[in-house]
Short mmCIF file of C-alpha atoms and ligand atoms in Angstrom, two decimals:
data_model
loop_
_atom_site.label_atom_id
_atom_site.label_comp_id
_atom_site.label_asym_id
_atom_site.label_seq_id
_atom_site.Cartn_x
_atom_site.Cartn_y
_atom_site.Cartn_z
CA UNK A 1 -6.57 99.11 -24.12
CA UNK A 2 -7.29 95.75 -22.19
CA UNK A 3 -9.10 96.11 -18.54
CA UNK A 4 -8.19 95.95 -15.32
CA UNK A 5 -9.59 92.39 -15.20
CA UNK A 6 -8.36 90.86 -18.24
CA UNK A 7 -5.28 92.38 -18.77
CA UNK A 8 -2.03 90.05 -19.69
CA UNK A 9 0.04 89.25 -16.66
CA UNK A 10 3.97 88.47 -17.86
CA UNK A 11 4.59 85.72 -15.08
CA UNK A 12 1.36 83.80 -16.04
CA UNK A 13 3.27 83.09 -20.02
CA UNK A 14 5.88 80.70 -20.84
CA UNK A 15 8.17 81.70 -23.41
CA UNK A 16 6.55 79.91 -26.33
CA UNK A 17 3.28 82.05 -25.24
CA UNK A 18 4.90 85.36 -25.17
CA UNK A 19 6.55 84.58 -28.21
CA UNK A 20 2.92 83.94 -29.63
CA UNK A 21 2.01 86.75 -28.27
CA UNK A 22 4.45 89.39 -29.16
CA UNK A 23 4.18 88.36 -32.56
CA UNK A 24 0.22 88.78 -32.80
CA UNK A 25 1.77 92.60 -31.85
CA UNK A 26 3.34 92.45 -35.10
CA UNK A 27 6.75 92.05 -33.29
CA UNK A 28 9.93 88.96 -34.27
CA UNK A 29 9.74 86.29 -31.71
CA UNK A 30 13.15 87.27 -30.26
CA UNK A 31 11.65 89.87 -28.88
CA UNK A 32 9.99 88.16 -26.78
CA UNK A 33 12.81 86.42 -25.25
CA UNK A 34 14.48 89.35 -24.60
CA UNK A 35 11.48 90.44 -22.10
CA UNK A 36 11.40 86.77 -20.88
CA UNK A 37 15.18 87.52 -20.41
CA UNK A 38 14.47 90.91 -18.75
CA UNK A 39 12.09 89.31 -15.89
CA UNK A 40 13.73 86.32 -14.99
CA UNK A 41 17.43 87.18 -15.19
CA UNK A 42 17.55 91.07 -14.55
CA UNK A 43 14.68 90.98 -12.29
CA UNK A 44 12.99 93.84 -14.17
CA UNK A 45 9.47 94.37 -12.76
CA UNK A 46 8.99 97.66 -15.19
CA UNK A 47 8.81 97.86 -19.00
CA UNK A 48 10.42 100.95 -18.80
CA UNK A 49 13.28 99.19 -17.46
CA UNK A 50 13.74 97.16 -20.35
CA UNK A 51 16.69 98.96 -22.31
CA UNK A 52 17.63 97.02 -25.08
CA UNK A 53 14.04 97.33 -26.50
CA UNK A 54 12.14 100.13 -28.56
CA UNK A 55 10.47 102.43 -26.77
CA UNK A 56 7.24 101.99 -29.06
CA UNK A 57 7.40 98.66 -27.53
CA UNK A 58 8.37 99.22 -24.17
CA UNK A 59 4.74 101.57 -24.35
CA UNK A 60 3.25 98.95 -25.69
CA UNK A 61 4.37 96.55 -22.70
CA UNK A 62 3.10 99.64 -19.92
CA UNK A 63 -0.12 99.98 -21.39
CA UNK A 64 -1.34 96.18 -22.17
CA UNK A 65 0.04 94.04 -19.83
CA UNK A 66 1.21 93.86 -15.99
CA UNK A 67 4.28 92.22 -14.73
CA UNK A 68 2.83 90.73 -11.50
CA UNK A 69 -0.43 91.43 -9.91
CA UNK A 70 0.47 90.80 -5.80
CA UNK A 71 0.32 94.16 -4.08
CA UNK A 72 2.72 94.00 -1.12
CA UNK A 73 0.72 94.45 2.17
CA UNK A 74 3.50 94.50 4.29
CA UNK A 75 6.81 92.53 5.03
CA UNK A 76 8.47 91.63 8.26
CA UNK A 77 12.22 90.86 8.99
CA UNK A 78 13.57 88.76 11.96
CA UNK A 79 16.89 87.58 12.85
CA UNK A 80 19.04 90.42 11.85
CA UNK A 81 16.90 90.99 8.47
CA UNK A 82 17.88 87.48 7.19
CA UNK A 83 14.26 86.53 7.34
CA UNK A 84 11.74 88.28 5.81
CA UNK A 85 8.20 87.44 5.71
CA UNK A 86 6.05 89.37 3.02
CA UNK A 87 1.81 89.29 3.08
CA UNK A 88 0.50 90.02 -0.40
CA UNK A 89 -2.92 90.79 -1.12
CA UNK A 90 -4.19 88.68 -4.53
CA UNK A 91 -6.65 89.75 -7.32
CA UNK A 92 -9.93 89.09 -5.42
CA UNK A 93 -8.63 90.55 -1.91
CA UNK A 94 -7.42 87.33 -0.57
CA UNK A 95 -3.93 86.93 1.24
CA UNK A 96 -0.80 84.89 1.20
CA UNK A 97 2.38 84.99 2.77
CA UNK A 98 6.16 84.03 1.13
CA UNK A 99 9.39 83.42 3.79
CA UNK A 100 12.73 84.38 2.62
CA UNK A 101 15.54 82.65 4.55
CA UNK A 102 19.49 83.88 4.18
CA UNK A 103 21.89 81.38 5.20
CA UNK A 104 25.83 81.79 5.15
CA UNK A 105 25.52 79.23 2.04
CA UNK A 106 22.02 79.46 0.57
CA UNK A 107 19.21 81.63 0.63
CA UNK A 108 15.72 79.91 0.53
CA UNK A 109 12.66 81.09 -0.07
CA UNK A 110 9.27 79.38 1.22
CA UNK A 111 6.49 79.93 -1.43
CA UNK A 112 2.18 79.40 -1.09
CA UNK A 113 0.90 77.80 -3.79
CA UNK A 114 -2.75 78.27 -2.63
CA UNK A 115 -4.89 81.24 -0.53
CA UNK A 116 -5.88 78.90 2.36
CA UNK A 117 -5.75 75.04 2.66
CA UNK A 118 -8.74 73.03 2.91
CA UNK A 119 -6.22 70.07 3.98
CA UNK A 120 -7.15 71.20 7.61
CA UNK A 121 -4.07 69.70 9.35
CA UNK A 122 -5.04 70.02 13.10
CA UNK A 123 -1.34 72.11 14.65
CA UNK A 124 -1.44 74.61 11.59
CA UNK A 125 -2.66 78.06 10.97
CA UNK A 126 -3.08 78.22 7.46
CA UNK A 127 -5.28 75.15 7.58
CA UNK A 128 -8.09 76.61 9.95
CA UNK A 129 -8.40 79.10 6.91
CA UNK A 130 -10.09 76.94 4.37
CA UNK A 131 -9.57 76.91 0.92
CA UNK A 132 -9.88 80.46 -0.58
CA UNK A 133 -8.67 79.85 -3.87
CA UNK A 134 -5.34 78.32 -5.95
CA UNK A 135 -3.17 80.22 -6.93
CA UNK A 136 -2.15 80.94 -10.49
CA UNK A 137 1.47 80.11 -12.12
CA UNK A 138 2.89 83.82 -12.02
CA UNK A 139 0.89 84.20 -8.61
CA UNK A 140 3.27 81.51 -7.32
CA UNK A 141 6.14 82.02 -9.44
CA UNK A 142 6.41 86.29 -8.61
CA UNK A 143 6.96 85.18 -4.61
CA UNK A 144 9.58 83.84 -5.84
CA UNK A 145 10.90 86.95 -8.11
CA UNK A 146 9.75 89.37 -4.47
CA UNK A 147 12.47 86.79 -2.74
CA UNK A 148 15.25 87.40 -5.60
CA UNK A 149 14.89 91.15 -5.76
CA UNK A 150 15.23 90.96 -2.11
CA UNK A 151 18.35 89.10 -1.93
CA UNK A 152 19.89 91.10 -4.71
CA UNK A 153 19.19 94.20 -2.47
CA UNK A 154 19.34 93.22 1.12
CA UNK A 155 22.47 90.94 1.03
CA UNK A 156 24.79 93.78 0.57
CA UNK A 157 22.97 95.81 4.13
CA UNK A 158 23.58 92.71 5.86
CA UNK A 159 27.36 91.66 4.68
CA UNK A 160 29.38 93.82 7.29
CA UNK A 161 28.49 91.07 9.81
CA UNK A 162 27.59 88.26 7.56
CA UNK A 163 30.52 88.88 4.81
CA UNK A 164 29.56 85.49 3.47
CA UNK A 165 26.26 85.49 2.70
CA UNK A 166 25.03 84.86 -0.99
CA UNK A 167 24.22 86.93 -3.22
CA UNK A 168 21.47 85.25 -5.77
CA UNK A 169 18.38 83.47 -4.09
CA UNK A 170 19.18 79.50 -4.82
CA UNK A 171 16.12 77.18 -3.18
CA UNK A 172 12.72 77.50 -3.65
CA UNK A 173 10.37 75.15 -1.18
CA UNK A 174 6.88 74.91 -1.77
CA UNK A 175 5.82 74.53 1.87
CA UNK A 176 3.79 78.09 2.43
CA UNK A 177 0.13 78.32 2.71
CA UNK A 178 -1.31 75.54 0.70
CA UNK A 179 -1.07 71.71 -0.04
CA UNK A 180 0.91 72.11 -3.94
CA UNK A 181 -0.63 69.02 -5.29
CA UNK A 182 -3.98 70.17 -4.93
CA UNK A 183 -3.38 72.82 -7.37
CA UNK A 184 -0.57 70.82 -9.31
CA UNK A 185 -1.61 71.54 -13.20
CA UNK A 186 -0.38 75.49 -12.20
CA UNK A 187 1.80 74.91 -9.61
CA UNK A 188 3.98 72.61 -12.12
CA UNK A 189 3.89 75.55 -14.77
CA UNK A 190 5.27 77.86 -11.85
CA UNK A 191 8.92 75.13 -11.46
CA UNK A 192 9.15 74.52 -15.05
CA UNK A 193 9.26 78.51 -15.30
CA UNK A 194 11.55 78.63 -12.68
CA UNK A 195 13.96 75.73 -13.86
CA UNK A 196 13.97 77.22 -17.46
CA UNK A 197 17.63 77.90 -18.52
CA UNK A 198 16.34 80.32 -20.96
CA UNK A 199 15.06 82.04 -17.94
CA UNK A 200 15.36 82.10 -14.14
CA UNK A 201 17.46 79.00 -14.33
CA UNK A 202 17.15 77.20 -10.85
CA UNK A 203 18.42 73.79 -10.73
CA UNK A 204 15.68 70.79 -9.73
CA UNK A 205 17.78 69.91 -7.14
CA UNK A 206 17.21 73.25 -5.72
CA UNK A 207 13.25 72.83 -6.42
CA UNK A 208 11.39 70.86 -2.86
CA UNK A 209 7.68 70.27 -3.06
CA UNK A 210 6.31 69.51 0.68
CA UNK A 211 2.87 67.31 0.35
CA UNK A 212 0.73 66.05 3.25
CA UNK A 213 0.43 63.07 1.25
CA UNK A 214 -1.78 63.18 -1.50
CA UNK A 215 -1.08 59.76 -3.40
CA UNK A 216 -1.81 60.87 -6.83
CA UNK A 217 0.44 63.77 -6.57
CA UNK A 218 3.23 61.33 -5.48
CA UNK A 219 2.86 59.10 -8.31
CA UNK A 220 2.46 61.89 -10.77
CA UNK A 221 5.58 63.64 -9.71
CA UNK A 222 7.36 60.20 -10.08
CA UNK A 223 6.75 60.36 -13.72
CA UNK A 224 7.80 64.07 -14.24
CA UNK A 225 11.16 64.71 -16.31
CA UNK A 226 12.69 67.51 -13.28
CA UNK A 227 14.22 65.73 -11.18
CA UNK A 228 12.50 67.79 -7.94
CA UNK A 229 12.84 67.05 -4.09
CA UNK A 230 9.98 65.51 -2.47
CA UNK A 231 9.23 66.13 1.01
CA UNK A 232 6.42 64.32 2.84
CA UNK A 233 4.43 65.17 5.78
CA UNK A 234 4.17 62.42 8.05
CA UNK A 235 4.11 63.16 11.76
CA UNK A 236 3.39 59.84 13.34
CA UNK A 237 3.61 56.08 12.53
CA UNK A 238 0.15 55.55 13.65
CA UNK A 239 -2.71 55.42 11.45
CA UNK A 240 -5.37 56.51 14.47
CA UNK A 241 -3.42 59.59 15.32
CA UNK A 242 -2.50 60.57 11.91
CA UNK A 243 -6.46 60.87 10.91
CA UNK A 244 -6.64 62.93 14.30
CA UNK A 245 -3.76 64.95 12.86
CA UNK A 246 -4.25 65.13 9.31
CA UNK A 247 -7.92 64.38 7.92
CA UNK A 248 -5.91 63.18 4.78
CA UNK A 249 -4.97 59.89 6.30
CA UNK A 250 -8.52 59.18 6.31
CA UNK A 251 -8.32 58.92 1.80
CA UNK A 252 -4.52 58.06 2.25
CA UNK A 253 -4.05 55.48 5.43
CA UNK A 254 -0.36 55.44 6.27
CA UNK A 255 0.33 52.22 4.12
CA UNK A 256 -1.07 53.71 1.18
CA UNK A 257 0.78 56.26 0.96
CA UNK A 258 4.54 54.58 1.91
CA UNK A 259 3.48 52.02 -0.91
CA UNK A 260 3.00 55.17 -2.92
CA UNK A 261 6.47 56.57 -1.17
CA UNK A 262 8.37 53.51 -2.55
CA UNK A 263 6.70 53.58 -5.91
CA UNK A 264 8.35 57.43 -6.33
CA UNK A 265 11.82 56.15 -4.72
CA UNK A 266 12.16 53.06 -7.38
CA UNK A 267 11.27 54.87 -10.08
CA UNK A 268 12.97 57.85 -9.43
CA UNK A 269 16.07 56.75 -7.38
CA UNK A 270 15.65 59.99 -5.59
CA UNK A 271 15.74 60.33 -1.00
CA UNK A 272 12.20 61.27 -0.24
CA UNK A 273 12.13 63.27 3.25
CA UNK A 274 9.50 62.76 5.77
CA UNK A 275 8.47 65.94 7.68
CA UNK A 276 7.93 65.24 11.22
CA UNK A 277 6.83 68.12 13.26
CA UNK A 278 7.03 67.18 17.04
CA UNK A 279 4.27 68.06 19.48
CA UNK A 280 4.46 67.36 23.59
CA UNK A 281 3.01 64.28 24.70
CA UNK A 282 1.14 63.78 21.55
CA UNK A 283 4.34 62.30 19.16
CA UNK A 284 6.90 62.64 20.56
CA UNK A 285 7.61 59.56 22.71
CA UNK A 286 10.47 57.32 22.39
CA UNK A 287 7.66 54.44 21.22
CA UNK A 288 6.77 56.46 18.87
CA UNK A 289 10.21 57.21 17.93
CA UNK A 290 11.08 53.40 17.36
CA UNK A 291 7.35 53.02 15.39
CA UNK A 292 8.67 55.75 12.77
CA UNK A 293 12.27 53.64 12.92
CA UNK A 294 10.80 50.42 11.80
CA UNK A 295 7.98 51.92 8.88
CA UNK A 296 10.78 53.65 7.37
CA UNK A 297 13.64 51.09 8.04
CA UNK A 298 14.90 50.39 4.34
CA UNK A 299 13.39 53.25 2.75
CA UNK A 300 16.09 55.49 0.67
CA UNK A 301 14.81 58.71 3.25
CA UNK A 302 15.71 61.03 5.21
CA UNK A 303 13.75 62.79 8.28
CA UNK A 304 13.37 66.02 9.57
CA UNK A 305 12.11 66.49 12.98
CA UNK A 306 10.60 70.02 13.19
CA UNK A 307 9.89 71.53 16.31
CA UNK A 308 6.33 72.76 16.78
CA UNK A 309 5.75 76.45 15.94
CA UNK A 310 2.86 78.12 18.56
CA UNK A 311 -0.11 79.40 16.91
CA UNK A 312 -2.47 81.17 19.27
CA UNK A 313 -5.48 79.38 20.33
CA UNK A 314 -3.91 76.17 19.40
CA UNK A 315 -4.05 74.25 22.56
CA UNK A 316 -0.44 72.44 21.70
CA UNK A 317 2.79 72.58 22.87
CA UNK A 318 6.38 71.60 21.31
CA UNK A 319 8.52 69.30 22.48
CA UNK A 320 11.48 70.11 24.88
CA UNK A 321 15.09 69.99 23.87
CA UNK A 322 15.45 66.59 25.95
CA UNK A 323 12.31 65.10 23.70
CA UNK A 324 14.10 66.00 20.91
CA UNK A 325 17.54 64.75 21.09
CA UNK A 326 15.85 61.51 23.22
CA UNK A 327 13.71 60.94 19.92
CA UNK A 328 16.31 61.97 16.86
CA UNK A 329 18.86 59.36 18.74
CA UNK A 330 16.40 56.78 19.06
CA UNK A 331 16.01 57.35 15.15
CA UNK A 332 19.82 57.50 14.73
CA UNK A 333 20.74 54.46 16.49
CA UNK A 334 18.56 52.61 14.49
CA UNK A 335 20.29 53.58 11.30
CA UNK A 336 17.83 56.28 9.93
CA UNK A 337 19.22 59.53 8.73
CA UNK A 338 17.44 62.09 10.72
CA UNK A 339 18.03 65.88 11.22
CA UNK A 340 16.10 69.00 13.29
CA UNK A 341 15.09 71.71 11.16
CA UNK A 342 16.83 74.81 12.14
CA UNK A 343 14.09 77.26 13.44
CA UNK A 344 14.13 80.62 11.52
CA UNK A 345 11.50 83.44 12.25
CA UNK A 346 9.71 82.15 14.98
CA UNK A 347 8.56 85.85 16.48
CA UNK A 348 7.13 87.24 12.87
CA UNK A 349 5.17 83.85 12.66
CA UNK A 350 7.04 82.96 9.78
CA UNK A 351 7.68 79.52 10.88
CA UNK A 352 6.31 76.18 9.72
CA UNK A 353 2.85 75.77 9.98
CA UNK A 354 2.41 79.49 11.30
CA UNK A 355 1.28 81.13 7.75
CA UNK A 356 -1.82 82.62 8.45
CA UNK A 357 -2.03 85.87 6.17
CA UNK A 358 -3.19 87.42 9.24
CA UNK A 359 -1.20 91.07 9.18
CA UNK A 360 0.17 91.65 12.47
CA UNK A 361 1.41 94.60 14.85
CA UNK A 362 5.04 95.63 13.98
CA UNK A 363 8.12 93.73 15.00
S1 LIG B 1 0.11 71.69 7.09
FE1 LIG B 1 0.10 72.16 4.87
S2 LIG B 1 -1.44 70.73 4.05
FE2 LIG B 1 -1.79 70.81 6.27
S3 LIG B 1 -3.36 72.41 6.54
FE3 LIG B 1 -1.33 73.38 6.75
S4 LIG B 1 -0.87 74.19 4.71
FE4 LIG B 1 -2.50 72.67 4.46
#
């Protein structure tokens, strides 16, 4: 009997590992694929669950290993339980929180890759947090199991007035609590788990990574086989204001990192998107607007303008509807593919830049 401590985790083992592990039980390597087969396609979070294997070995499973280690604190649903924000406590007490999303043609969910951010972006919760700790591959990868169990199950409550609504979870975004390239030796084990066919099977074109901008991440990911989405977080034009913004730009000045930008396009041949969260009277301005036209005139990208999300004590306000539109046509007009991110879960604090891990009073 293992303890508490040390004992094996499921979602932290790639298939070749549990197969190297289920045979130092004295077990054939198949069966090891048919528990690999039992988490990531049925879902099954309980050995017991696991049917088409012995019982001695189903035992075995109960009594030396775990499949997951985030206890649940608490989840909260918003818009007509088509978002659904879960806080889970990690090994060591600290928090993190995971978004699902339900669309009529996708359901998304919005992952943490680390407790805290030490990234301290200047208009986000998670970032006046610090850094509490990375988090591990099946820490990352079991939000996103949480988010398909919870499709499979509350899609069905919610079909009488959304009869269209999918039934499998089908994008994972890495833009929780976290900066992803900051803990990117784990969080790359936690996509290749999730794109294995063998497995959970998602698609890399259903795989986003959001990064404020960390240059060696960029390049690295340029050079990875899965073809993944890149999003980058850019927020101004400006060099000055970005530092303000994001202490990042300070390491990464703006030109640095669209040299690095271009770099991943050519070798990749893959549309980056800039994240562009808009805050009133700060950048939001039509100058600024035809700035962010001209340094990305050219590029193969695409922006999204986010509206800010409040965060209490934050002395910043978002843009009005008029900013908005003024500042997406100015973008438009100028020939650069530009969208506004559909707000989802504003009221549970679910919303970019709002993950805090802070439990809250009921809905
Ligand atoms: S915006 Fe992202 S990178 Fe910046 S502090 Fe927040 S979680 Fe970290």
């Amino acid at each position: 009997m293992q303890t508490e401590e040390n004992i094996l985790n499921l979602y932290d083992s790639s298939l070749p590992e549990l197969e190297n592990i289920v045979q130092s039980w004295g077990q054939p390597a198949y069966r090891a694929r048919q528990i690999y087969r039992q988490i990531y396609v049925n879902l099954a979070d309980d050995p017991q669950a696991m049917t088409d294997l012995a019982l001695t070995l189903r035992e075995h499973l109960t009594t030396e290993t775990r499949i997951g280690t985030l206890e649940v604190v608490r989840v909260q649903s918003a818009d007509a339980g088509l978002t659904r924000k879960a806080l889970f406590r990690l090994p060591g007490g600290a928090v993190v929180e995971t978004v699902l999303m339900v669309y009529p043609d996708r359901a998304t969910v919005c992952v943490s890759t680390q407790a805290g951010c030490a990234m301290g972006c200047d208009f986000c919760a998670t970032g006046k947090l610090g850094l509490l700790r990375n988090l591990s591959p099946g820490e990352i990868v079991e939000q996103v199991l949480w988010a398909a169990r919870e499709v499979k199950h509350l899609v069905p409550e919610a079909s009488d007035s959304h009869p269209k609504l999918p039934q499998k979870l089908s994008n994972v975004v890495f833009m929780g609590m976290g900066e992803p390239f900051a803990n990117y030796d784990r969080w790359w084990q936690a996509v290749e788990r999730l794109h294995d066919p063998r497995g959970f099977n998602l698609g890399a074109r259903n795989l986003t990574v959001s990064t404020v901008g960390l240059v060696p991440g960029i390049l690295r990911l340029a050079e990875e086989k899965l073809p993944i989405n890149l999003a980058i977080s850019l927020h101004t034009a400006a060099d000055t204001l970005r530092s303000e913004m994001m202490p990042v730009n300070r390491r990464y000045p703006i030109a640095v990192l669209m040299e690095a930008t271009q770099t991943y396009i050519e070798k990749t041949n893959r549309r980056v998107s800039f994240e562009y969260v808009l805050l009133e009277g700060r950048n939001d301005s039509p100058e600024q607007a035809t700035d962010l036209a001209k340094l990305v005139e050219g590029m193969l990208c695409h922006i999204n303008l986010i509206p800010w999300n409040p965060v209490p004590g934050m002395p910043l306000s978002r843009s009005n509807r008029q900013r908005i539109s003024t500042f997406q046509r100015i973008l438009q007009d100028r020939g650069v593919a530009c969208t506004v991110r559909v707000e989802r879960g504003v009221e549970i604090a679910a919303a970019c830049g709002q993950l805090a891990g802070v439990p809250v009073s009921s809905p």
